[in-house]
CSV table of C-alpha atoms and ligand atoms in Angstrom, one decimal:
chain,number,residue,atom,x,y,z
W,300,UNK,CA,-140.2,33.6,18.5
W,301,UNK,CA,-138.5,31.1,16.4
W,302,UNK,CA,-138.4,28.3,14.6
W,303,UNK,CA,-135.7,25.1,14.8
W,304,UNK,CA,-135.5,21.8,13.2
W,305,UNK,CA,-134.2,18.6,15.0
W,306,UNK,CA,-134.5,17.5,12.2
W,307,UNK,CA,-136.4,16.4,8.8
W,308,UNK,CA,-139.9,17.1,9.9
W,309,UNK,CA,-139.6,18.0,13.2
W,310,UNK,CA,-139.6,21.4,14.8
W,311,UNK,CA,-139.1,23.2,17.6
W,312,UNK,CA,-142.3,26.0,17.9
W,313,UNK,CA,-142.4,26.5,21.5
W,314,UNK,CA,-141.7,30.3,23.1
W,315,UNK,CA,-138.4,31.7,25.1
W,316,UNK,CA,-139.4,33.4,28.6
W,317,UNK,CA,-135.7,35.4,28.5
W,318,UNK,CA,-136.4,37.5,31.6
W,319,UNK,CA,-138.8,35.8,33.8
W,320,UNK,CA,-137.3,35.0,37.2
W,321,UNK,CA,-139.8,33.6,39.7
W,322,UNK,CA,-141.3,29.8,38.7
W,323,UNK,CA,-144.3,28.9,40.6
W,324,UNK,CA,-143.9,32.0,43.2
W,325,UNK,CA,-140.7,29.9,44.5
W,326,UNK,CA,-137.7,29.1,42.2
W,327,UNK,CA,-135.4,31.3,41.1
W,328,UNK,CA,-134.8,31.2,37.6
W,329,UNK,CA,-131.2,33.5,37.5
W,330,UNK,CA,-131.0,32.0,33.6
W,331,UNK,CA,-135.0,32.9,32.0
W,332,UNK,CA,-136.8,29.6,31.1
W,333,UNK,CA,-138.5,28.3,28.0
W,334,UNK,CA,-141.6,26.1,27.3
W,335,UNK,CA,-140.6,24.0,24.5
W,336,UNK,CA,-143.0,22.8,22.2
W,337,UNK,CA,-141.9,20.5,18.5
W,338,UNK,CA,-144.0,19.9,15.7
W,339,UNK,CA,-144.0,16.5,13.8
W,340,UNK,CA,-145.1,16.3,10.4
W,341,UNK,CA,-145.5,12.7,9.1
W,342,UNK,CA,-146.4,12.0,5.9
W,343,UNK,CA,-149.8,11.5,6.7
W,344,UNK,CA,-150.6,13.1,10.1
W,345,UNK,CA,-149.0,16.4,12.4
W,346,UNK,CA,-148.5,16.4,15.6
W,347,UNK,CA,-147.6,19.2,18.3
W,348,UNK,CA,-145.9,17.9,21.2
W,349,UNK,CA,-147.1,19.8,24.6
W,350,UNK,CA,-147.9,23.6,24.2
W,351,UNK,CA,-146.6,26.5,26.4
W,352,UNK,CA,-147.4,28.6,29.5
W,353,UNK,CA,-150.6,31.1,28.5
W,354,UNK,CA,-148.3,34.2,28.7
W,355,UNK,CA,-146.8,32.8,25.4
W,356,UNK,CA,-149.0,31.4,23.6
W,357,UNK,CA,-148.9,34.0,20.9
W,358,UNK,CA,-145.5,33.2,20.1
W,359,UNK,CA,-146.6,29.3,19.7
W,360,UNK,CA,-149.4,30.3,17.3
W,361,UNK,CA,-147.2,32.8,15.3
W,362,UNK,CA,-144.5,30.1,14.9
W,363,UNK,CA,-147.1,27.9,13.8
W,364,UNK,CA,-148.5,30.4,11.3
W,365,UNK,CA,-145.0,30.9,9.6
W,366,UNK,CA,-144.4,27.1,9.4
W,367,UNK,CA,-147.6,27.1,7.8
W,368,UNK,CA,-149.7,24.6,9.8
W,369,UNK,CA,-153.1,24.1,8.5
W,370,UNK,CA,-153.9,21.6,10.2
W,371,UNK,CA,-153.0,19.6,13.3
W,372,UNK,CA,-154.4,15.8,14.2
W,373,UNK,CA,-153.0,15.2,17.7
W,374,UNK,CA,-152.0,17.9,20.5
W,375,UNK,CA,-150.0,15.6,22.9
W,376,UNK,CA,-150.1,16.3,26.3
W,377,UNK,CA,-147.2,14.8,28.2
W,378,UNK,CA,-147.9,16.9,31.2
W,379,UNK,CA,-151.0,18.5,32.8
W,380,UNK,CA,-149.1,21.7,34.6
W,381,UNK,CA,-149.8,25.0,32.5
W,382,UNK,CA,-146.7,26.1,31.5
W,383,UNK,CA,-147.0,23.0,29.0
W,384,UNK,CA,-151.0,22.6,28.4
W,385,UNK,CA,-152.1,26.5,29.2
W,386,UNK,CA,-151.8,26.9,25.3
W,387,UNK,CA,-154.1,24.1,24.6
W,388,UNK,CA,-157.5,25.8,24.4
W,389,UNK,CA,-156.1,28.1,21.8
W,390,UNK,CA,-154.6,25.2,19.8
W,391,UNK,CA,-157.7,24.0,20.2
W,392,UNK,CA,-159.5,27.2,18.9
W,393,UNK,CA,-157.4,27.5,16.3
W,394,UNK,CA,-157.1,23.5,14.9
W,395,UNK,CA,-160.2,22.8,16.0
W,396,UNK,CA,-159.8,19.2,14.4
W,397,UNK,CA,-157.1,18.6,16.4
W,398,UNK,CA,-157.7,15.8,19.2
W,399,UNK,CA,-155.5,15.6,22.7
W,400,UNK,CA,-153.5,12.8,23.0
W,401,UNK,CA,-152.7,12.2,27.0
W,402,UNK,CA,-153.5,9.8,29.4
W,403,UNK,CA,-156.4,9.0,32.0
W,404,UNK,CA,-155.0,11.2,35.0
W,405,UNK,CA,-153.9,13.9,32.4
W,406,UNK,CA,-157.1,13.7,31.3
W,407,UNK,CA,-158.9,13.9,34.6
W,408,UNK,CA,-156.3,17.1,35.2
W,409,UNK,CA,-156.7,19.1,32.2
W,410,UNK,CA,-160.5,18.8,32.6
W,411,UNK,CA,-160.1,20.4,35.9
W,412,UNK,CA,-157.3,23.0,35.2
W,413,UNK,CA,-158.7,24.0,31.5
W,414,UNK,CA,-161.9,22.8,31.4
W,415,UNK,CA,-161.1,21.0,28.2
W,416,UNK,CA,-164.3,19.5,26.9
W,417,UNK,CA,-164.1,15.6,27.4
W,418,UNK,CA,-164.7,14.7,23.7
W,419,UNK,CA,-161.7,16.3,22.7
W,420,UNK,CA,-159.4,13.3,24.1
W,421,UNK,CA,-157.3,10.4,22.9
W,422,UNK,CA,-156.3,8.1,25.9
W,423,UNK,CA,-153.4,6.5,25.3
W,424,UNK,CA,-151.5,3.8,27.5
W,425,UNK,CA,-148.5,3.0,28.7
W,426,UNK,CA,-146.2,1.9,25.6
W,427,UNK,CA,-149.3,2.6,23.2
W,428,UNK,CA,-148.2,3.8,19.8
W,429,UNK,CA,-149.9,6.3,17.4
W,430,UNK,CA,-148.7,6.6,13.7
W,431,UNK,CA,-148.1,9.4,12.0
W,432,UNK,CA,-147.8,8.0,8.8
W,433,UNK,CA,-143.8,7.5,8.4
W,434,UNK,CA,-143.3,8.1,11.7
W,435,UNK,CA,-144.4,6.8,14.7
W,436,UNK,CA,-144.9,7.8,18.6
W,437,UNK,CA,-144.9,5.5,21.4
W,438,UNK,CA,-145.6,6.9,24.9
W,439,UNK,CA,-144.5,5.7,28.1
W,440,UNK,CA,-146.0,6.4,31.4
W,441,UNK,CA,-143.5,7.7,33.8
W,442,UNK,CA,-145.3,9.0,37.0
W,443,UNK,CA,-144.1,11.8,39.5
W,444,UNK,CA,-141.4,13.3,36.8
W,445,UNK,CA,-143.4,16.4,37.6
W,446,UNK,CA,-146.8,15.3,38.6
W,447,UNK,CA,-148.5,12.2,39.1
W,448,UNK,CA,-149.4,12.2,35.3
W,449,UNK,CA,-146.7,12.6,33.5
W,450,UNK,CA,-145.7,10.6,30.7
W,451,UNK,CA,-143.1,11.1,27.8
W,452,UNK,CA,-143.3,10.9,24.3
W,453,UNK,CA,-140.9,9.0,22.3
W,454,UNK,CA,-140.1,9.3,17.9
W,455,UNK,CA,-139.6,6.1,17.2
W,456,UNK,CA,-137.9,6.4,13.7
W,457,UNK,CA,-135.7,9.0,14.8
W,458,UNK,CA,-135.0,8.0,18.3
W,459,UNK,CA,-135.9,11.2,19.9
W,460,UNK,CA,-137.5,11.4,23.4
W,461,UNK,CA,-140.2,14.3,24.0
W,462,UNK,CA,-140.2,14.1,28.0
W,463,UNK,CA,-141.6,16.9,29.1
W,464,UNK,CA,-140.2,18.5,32.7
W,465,UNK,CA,-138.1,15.5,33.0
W,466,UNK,CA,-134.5,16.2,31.8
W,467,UNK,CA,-135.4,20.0,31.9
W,468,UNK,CA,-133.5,22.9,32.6
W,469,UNK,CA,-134.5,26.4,33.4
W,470,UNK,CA,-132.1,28.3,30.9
W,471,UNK,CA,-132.8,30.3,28.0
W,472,UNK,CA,-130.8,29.9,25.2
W,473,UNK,CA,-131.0,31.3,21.4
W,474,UNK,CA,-128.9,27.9,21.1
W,475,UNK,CA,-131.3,24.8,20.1
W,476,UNK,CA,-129.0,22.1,21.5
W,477,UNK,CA,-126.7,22.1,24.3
W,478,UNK,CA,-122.8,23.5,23.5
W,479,UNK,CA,-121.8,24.7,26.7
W,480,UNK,CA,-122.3,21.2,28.5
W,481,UNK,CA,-121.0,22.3,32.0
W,482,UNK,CA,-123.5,25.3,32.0
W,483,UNK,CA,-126.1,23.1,31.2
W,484,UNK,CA,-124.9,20.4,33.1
W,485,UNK,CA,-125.6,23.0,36.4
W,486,UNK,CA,-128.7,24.3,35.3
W,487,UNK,CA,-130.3,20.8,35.1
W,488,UNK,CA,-129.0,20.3,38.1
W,489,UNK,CA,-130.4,23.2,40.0
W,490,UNK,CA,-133.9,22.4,37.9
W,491,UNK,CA,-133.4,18.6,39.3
W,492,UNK,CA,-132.8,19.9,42.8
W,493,UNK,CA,-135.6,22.1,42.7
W,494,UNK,CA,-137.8,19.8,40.8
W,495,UNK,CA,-137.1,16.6,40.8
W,496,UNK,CA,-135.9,15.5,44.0
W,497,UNK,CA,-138.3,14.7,45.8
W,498,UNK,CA,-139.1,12.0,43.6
W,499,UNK,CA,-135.5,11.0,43.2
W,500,UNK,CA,-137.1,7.1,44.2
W,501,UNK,CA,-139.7,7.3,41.1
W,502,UNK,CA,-137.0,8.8,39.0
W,503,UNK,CA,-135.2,5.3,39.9
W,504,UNK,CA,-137.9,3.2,38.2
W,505,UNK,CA,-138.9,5.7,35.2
W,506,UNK,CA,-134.9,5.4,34.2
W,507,UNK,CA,-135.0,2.0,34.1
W,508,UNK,CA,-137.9,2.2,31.9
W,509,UNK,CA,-136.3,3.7,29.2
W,510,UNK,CA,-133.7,1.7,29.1
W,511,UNK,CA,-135.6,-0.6,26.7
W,512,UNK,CA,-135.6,2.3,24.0
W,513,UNK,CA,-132.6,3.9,22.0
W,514,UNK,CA,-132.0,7.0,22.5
W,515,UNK,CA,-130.2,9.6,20.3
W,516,UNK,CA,-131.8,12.9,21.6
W,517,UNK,CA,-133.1,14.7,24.6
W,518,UNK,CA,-136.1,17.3,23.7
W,519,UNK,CA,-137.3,18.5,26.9
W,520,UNK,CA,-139.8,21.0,27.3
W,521,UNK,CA,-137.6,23.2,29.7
W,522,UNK,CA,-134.2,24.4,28.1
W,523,UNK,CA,-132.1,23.1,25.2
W,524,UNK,CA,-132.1,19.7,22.9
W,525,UNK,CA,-129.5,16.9,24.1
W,526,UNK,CA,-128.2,15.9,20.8
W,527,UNK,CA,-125.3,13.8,23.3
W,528,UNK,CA,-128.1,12.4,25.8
W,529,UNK,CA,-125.5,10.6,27.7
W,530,UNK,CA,-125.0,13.7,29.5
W,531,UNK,CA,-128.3,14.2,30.9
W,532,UNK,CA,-129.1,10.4,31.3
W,533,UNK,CA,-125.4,9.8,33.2
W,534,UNK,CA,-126.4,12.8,35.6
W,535,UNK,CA,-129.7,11.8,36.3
W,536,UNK,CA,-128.1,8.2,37.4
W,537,UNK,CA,-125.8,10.0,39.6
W,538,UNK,CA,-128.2,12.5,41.6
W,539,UNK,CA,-130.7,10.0,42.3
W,540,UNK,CA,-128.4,6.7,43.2
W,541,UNK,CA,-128.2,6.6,46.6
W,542,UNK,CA,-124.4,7.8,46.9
W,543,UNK,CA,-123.8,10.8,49.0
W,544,UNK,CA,-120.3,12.8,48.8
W,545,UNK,CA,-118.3,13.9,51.4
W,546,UNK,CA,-120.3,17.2,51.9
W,547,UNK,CA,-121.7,19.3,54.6
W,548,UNK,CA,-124.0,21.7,53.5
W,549,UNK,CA,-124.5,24.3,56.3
W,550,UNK,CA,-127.3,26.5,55.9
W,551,UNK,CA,-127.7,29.1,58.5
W,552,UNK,CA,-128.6,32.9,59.8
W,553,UNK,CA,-127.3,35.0,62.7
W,554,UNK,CA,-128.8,37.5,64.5
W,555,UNK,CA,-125.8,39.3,66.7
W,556,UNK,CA,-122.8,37.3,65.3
W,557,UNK,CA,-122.5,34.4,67.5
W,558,UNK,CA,-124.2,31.5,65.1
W,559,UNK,CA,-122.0,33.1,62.5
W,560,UNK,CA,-118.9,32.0,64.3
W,561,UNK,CA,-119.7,29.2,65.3
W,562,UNK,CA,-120.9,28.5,61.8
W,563,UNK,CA,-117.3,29.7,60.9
W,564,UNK,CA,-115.3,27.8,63.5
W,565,UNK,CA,-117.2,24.6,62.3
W,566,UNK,CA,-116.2,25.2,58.9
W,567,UNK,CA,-112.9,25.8,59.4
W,568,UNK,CA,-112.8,22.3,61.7
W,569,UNK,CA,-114.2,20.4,58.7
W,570,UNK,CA,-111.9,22.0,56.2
W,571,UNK,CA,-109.3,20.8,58.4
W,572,UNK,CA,-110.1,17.3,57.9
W,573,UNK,CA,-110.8,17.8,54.4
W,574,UNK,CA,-114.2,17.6,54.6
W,575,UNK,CA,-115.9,20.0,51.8
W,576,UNK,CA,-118.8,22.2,53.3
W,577,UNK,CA,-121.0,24.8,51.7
W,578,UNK,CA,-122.2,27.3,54.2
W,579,UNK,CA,-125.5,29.3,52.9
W,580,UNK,CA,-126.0,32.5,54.7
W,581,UNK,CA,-130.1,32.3,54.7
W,582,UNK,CA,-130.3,35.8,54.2
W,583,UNK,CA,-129.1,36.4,51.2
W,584,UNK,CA,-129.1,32.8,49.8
W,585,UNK,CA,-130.5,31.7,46.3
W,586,UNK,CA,-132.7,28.6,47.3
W,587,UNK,CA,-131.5,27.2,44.2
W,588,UNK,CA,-128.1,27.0,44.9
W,589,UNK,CA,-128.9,25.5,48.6
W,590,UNK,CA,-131.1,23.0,46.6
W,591,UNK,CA,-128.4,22.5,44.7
W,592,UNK,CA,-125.5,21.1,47.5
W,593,UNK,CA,-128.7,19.3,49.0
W,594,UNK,CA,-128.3,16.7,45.9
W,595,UNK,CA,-125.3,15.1,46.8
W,596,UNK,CA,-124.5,15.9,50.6
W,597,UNK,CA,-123.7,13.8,53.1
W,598,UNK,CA,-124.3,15.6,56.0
W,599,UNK,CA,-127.4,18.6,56.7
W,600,UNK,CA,-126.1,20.9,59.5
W,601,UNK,CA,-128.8,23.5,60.5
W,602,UNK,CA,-127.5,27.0,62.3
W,603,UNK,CA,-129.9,29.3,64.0
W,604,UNK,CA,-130.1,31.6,67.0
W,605,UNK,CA,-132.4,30.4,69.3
W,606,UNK,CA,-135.3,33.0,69.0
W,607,UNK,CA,-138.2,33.4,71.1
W,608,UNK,CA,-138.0,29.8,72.1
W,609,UNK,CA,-137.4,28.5,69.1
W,610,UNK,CA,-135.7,28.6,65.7
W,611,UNK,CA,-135.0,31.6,63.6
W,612,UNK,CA,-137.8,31.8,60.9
W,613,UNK,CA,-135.5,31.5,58.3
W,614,UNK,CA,-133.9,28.5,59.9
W,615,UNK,CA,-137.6,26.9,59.7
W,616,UNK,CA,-138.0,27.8,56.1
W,617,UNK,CA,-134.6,26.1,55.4
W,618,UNK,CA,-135.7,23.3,57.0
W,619,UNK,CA,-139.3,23.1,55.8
W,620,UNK,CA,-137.4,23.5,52.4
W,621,UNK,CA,-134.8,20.4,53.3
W,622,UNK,CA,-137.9,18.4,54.6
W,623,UNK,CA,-139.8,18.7,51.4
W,624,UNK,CA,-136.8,18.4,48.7
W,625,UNK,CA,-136.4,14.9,50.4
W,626,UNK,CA,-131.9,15.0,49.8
W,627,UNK,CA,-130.7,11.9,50.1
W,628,UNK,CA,-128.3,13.0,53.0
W,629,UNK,CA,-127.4,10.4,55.6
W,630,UNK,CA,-126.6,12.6,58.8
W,631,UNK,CA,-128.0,15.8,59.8
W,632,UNK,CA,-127.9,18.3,63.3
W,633,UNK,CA,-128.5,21.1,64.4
W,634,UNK,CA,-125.8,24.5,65.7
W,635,UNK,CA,-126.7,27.5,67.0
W,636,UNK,CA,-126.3,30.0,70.1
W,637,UNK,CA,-129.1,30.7,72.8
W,638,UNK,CA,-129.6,33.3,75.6
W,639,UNK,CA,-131.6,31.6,77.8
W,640,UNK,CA,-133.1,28.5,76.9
W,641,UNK,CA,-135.8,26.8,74.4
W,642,UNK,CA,-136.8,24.1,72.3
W,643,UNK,CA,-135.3,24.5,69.2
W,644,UNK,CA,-133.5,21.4,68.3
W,645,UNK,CA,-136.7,19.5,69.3
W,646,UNK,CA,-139.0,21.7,66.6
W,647,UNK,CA,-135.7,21.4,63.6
W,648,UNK,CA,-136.2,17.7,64.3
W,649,UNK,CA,-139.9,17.8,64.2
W,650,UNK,CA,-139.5,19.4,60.5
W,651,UNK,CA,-137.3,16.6,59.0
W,652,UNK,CA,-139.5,13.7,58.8
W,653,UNK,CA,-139.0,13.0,55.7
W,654,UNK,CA,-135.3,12.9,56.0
W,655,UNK,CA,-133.7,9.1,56.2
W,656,UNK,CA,-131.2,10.6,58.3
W,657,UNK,CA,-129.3,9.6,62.0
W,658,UNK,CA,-129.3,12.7,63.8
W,659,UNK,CA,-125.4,13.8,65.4
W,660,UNK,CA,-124.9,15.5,68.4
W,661,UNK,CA,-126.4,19.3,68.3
W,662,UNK,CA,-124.0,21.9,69.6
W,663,UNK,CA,-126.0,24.5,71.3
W,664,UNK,CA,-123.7,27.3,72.5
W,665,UNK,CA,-125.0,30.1,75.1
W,666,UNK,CA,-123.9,32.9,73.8
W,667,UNK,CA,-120.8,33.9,71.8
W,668,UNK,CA,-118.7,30.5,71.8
W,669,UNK,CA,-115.6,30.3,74.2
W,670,UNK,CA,-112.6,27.4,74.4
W,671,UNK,CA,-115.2,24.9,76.0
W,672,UNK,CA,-117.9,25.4,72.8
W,673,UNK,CA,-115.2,25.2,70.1
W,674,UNK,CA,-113.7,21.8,71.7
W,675,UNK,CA,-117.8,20.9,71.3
W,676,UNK,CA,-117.5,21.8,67.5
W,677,UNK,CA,-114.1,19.9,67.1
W,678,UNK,CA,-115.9,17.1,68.4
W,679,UNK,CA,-118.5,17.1,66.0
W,680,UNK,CA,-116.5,18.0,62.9
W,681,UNK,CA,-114.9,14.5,64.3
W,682,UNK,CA,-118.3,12.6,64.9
W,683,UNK,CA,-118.8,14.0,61.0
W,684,UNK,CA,-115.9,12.7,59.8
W,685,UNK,CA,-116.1,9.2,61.2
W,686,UNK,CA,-119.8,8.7,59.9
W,687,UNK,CA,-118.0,10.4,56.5
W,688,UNK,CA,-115.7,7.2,56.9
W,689,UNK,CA,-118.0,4.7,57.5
W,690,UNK,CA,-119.3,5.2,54.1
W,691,UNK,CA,-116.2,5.4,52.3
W,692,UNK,CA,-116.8,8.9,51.5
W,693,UNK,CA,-112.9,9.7,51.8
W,694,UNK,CA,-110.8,7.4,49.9
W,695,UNK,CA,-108.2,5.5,50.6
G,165,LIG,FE1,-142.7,22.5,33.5
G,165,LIG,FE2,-144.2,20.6,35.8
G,165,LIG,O1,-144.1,21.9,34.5
């Protein structure tokens, strides 16, 4: 527990999860996570922007306590997930005068998730404002930047954004604002990857929208405080414009050795031609750090054994993964080694529907590649390269 100031009159109350490791039963969290919360005491009313996950809530009401909050008007709820609203029927308990500020789908959700009773509600539109007194909150609606109902919250007088998930980063830090900007600058990117991604097209639009306000700090409820937002707002531009890099991200599993080399023969071909490629051995790969390459790849080439007629489980989990993150690669295919036959390119396909991507030829090798299968693997390093090419991916 502890208390920050962002400054005069707002705080920072939320709670630190230092050693949790495992987000929604899925996502590595290698760095802890927090679920940031900030008070806002204008001169005539107090706010308390979004909560935290249940498991913390004590810290949240103790930080309270030793600000000495008496009282609080509005509970705003920028996001229906629980890791920001599971502490609202305590606030709730506790402030019982306090109303929740959200909007009609929040609404609708934190009836269902928390059973909060449907008097307790403020609905608030998009760009509505609510004063404080001397200060002032407007509050945009920005869709799918977790959930259908997200919105963020914006200070008007001192130009801070409250946005929830979006902007987040799983990292722990005693540190209120960000220092180490390249560690930070990864971690939201792995939380983008993981996150975001999939909405990269929504993200487009919400961007744009809040390009009509000024902006001179970042308080997301995931991580630390961007007192320099151009660092989060540049990045966010980046990962979802439609540029790709010249990338191949190769993630793969071997049963007896012979998808590993030709996993390893492929990458040595691209390397050649200076092509960068991250190889992810599924077995002992961090999802997040596959998510990760997936941002900004080019090219998605899949390696599996064929197994029982089909794909090595963990080859379908990549590509269930890959189908649902929704990467804005441009090419993707499929290499792997076979003993006698299936149908496993057929089934990879079938996974990646929601890919916008032109398939390349597959390399399918019986058994452990020989001079033949590596001339097949030269060939697609070059069909790899050209497509690279013909979207300027290499310079002049
Ligand atoms: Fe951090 Fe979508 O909740």
């Amino acid at each position: 527990m502890a208390i920050q100031k962002l400054k005069s009159g707002v705080f920072s109350v939320g709670a630190k999860h230092w050693d949790r490791r495992l987000f929604d039963e899925l996502i590595p969290l290698p760095e802890g996570t927090t679920y940031n919360a900030y008070l806002i005491r204008g001169s005539e009313k107090t706010a308390l922007i979004d909560t935290v996950d249940p498991e913390k809530k004590n810290d949240l009401l103790e930080n309270l306590e030793s600000l000495k909050v008496k009282n609080i008007d509005y509970v705003i709820a920028n996001h229906a997930e629980q890791d920001h609203s599971g502490a609202i029927p305590e606030i709730l308990e506790k402030y019982p005068k306090a109303i929740v500020v959200t909007n009609e789908k929040c609404k609708k959700m934190l009836i269902d998730l928390l059973q909060i009773p449907e008097d307790k509600f403020l609905i608030v539109k998009d760009q509505e404002t609510l004063s404080l007194g001397d200060k002032t909150l407007q509050f945009i609606l920005t869709p799918w930047v977790h959930w259908p109902e997200t919105m963020v919250t914006y200070l008007r007088e001192d130009r801070i954004l409250f946005p929830c998930d979006f902007f987040g980063a799983h990292f722990a830090s005693s540190e209120l604002f960000v220092k180490n900007e390249v560690k930070v600058y990864e971690s939201a990117k792995r939380y983008y990857a993981e996150i975001m991604m999939p909405f990269r097209k929504k993200i487009i639009g919400n961007l744009e929208k809040l390009e009509d306000i000024e902006i001179d700090m970042i308080a997301p409820s995931h991580g630390q405080v961007y007192d320099k937002p151009e660092l989060i707002l540049d990045a966010y531009k980046d990962w979802t414009s439609d540029n790709v890099k010249n990338e191949v991200v190769i993630p793969y599993v071997s049963m007896h050795g012979s998808t590993q080399k030709i996993v390893e023969y492929l990458i040595d071909s691209l390397t050649e031609k200076n092509i960068v490629v991250k190889p992810f051995n599924l077995t002992v790969t961090d999802i997040g750090e596959l998510a990760i390459a997936l941002v900004d790849a080019a090219t998605i080439v899949i390696g599996s054994p064929i197994v029982l007629t089909g794909p090595h489980p963990s080859a379908v989990y990549a590509a269930y993964l890959a189908n649902a993150l929704r990467p804005k690669a441009r090419f993707a295919t499929i290499i792997g080694s076979y003993g006698w036959g299936g149908k496993m390119v057929d089934q990879i396909v079938g996974m990646l529907g929601n890919l916008k991507v032109e398939l390349l030829s597959p390399v399918l090798i019986k058994g452990y590649p020989k001079d033949a299968d590596y001339q097949s693997l030269d060939k697609l390093a070059d069909e790899i390269l050209l497509k690279h090419e013909s979207l300027k991916l290499l310079g002049d």
